[in-house]
C-alpha positions as a Python dict, from the first residue, in 0.01 Angstrom:
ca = {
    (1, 'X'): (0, 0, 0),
    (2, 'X'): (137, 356, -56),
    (3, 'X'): (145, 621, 175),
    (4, 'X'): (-24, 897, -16),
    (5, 'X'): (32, 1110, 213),
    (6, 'X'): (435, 1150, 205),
    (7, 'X'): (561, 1422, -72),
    (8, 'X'): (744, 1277, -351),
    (9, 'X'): (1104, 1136, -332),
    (10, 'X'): (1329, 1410, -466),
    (11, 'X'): (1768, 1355, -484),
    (12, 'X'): (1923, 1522, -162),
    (13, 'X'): (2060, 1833, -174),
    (14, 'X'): (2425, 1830, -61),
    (15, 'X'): (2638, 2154, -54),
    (16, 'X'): (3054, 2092, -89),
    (17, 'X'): (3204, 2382, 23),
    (18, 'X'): (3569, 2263, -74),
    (19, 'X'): (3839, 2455, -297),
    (20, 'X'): (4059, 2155, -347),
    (21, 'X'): (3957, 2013, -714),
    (22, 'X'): (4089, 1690, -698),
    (23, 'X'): (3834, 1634, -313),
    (24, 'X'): (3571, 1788, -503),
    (25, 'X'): (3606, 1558, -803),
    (26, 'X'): (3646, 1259, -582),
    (27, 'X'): (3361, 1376, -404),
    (28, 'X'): (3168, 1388, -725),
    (29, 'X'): (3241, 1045, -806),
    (30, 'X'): (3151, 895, -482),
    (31, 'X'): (2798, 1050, -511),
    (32, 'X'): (2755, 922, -859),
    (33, 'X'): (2840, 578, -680),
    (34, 'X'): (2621, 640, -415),
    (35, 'X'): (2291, 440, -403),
    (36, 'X'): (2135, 785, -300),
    (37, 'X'): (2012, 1036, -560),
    (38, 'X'): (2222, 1333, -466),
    (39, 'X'): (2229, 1720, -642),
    (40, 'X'): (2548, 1788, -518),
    (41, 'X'): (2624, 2168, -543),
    (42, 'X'): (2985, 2310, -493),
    (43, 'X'): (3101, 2607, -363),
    (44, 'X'): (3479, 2687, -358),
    (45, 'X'): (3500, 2943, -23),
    (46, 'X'): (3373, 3021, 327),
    (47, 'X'): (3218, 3321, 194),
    (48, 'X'): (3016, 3134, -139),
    (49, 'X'): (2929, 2904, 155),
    (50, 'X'): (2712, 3159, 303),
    (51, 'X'): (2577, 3352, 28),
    (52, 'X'): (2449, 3013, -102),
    (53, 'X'): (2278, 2963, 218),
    (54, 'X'): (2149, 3334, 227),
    (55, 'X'): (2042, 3266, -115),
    (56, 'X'): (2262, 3583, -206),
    (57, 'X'): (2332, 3739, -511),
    (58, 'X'): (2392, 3513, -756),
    (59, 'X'): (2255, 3190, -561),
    (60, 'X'): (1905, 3388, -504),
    (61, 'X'): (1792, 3040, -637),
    (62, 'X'): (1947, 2789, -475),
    (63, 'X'): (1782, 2501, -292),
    (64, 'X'): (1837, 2507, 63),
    (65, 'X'): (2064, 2193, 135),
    (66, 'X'): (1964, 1891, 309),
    (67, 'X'): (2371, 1884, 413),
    (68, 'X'): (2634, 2053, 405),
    (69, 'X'): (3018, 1900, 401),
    (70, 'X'): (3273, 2165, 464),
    (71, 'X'): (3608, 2150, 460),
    (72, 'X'): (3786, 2371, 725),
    (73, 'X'): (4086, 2488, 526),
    (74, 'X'): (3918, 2726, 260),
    (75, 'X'): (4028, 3116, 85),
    (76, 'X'): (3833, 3410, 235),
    (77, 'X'): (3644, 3255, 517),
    (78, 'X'): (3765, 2934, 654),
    (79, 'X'): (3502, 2628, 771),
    (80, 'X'): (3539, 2753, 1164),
    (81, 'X'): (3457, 3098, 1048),
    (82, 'X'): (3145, 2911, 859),
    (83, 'X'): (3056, 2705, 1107),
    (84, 'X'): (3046, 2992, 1372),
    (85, 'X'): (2819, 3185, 1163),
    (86, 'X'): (2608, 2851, 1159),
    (87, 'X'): (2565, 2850, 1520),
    (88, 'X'): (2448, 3204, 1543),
    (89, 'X'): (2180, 3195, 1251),
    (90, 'X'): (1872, 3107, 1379),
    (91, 'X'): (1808, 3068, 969),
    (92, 'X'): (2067, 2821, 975),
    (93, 'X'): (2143, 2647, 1276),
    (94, 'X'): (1929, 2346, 1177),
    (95, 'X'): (2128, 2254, 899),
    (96, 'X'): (2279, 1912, 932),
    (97, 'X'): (2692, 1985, 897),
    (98, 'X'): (2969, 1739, 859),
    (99, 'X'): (3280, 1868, 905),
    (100, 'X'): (3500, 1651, 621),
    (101, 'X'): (3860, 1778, 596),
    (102, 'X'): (4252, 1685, 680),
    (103, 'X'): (4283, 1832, 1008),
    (104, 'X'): (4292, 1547, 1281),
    (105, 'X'): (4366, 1818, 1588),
    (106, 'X'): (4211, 1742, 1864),
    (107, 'X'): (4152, 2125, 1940),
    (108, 'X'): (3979, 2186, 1602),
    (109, 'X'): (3764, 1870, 1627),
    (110, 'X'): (3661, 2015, 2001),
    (111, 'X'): (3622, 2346, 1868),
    (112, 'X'): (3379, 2262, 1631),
    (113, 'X'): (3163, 2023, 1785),
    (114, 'X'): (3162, 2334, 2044),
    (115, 'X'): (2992, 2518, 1771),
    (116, 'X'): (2771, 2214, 1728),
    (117, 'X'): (2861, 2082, 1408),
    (118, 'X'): (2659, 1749, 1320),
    (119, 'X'): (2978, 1483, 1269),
    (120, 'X'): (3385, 1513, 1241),
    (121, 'X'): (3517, 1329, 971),
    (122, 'X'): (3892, 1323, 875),
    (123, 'X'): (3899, 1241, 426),
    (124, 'X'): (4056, 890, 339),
    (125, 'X'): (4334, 935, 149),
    (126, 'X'): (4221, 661, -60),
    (127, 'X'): (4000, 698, -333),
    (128, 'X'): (3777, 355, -245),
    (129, 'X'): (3821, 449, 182),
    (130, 'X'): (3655, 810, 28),
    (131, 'X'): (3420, 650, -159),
    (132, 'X'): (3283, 434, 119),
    (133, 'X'): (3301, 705, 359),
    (134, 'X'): (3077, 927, 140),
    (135, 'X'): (2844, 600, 102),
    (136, 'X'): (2847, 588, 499),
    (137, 'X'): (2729, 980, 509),
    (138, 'X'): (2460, 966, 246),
    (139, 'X'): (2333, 621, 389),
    (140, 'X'): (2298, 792, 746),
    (141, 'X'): (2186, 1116, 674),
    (142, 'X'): (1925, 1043, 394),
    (143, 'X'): (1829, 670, 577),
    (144, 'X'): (1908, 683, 885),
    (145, 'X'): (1844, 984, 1025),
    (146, 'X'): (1445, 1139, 1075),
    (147, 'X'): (1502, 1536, 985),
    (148, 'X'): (1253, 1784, 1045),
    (149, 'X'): (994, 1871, 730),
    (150, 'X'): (1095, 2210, 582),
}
């Protein structure tokens, strides 16, 4: 029997904010691979991060993502920066984040759960460890997890 009450499946929306091309091509290719429908949209600094989640200027149309995976070390505006504006938007604060980047310090990985980011995740340096650890994400976010309705 269907539920005809549920709206109609639709791919996630997943914003990269990442400005190294070889993670964001790898992290292309793990979504294609992924058994989740995924619009992955890609955003190369700290400050297109938040204009896309403004929906400023030139990303007036963007979706509002269902995730966002941000790297930490970025031009402009860094991921802490990002993440700190996060917190602080009442707009935004909702907004499942997972912190995917090189650092492994044990001060930046407290520092931003402080700021309550959603999961710490240090990228495989392997292309198949990446690929399953993006299949791990989508699985538990879009599967897993029970998010609020917009």
């Amino acid at each position: 029997m269907t539920d005809l009450t549920k709206e109609p499946l639709r791919p996630a929306v997943v914003l990269l904010a990442e400005d190294n091309d070889n993670d964001v091509e790898l992290t292309r290719l793990s979504f294609k691979r992924s058994k989740i429908a995924c619009e992955l949209h890609v955003v190369g600094d700290g400050e297109e991060c938040m204009a896309f989640l403004r929906r400023e200027g030139i990303y007036a149309d963007a979706p509002f993502p269902d995730l966002l995976l941000l790297d930490l070390n970025m031009p402009r505006k860094g991921g802490g920066e990002v993440m700190a504006e996060i917190a602080e938007d009442p707009d935004l604060c909702h907004l499942p984040v997972v912190i995917l980047t090189t650092s492994s310090s044990d001060a930046e990985i407290l520092k931003m759960y402080q700021l309550r980011c959603s999961s710490y995740i240090v990228k495989p340096l392997d292309f198949i460890q990446f690929q399953r650890c993006v299949a791990q994400i989508t699985d538990y976010w879009f599967e897993l997890v029970v998010r609020p309705k917009k």
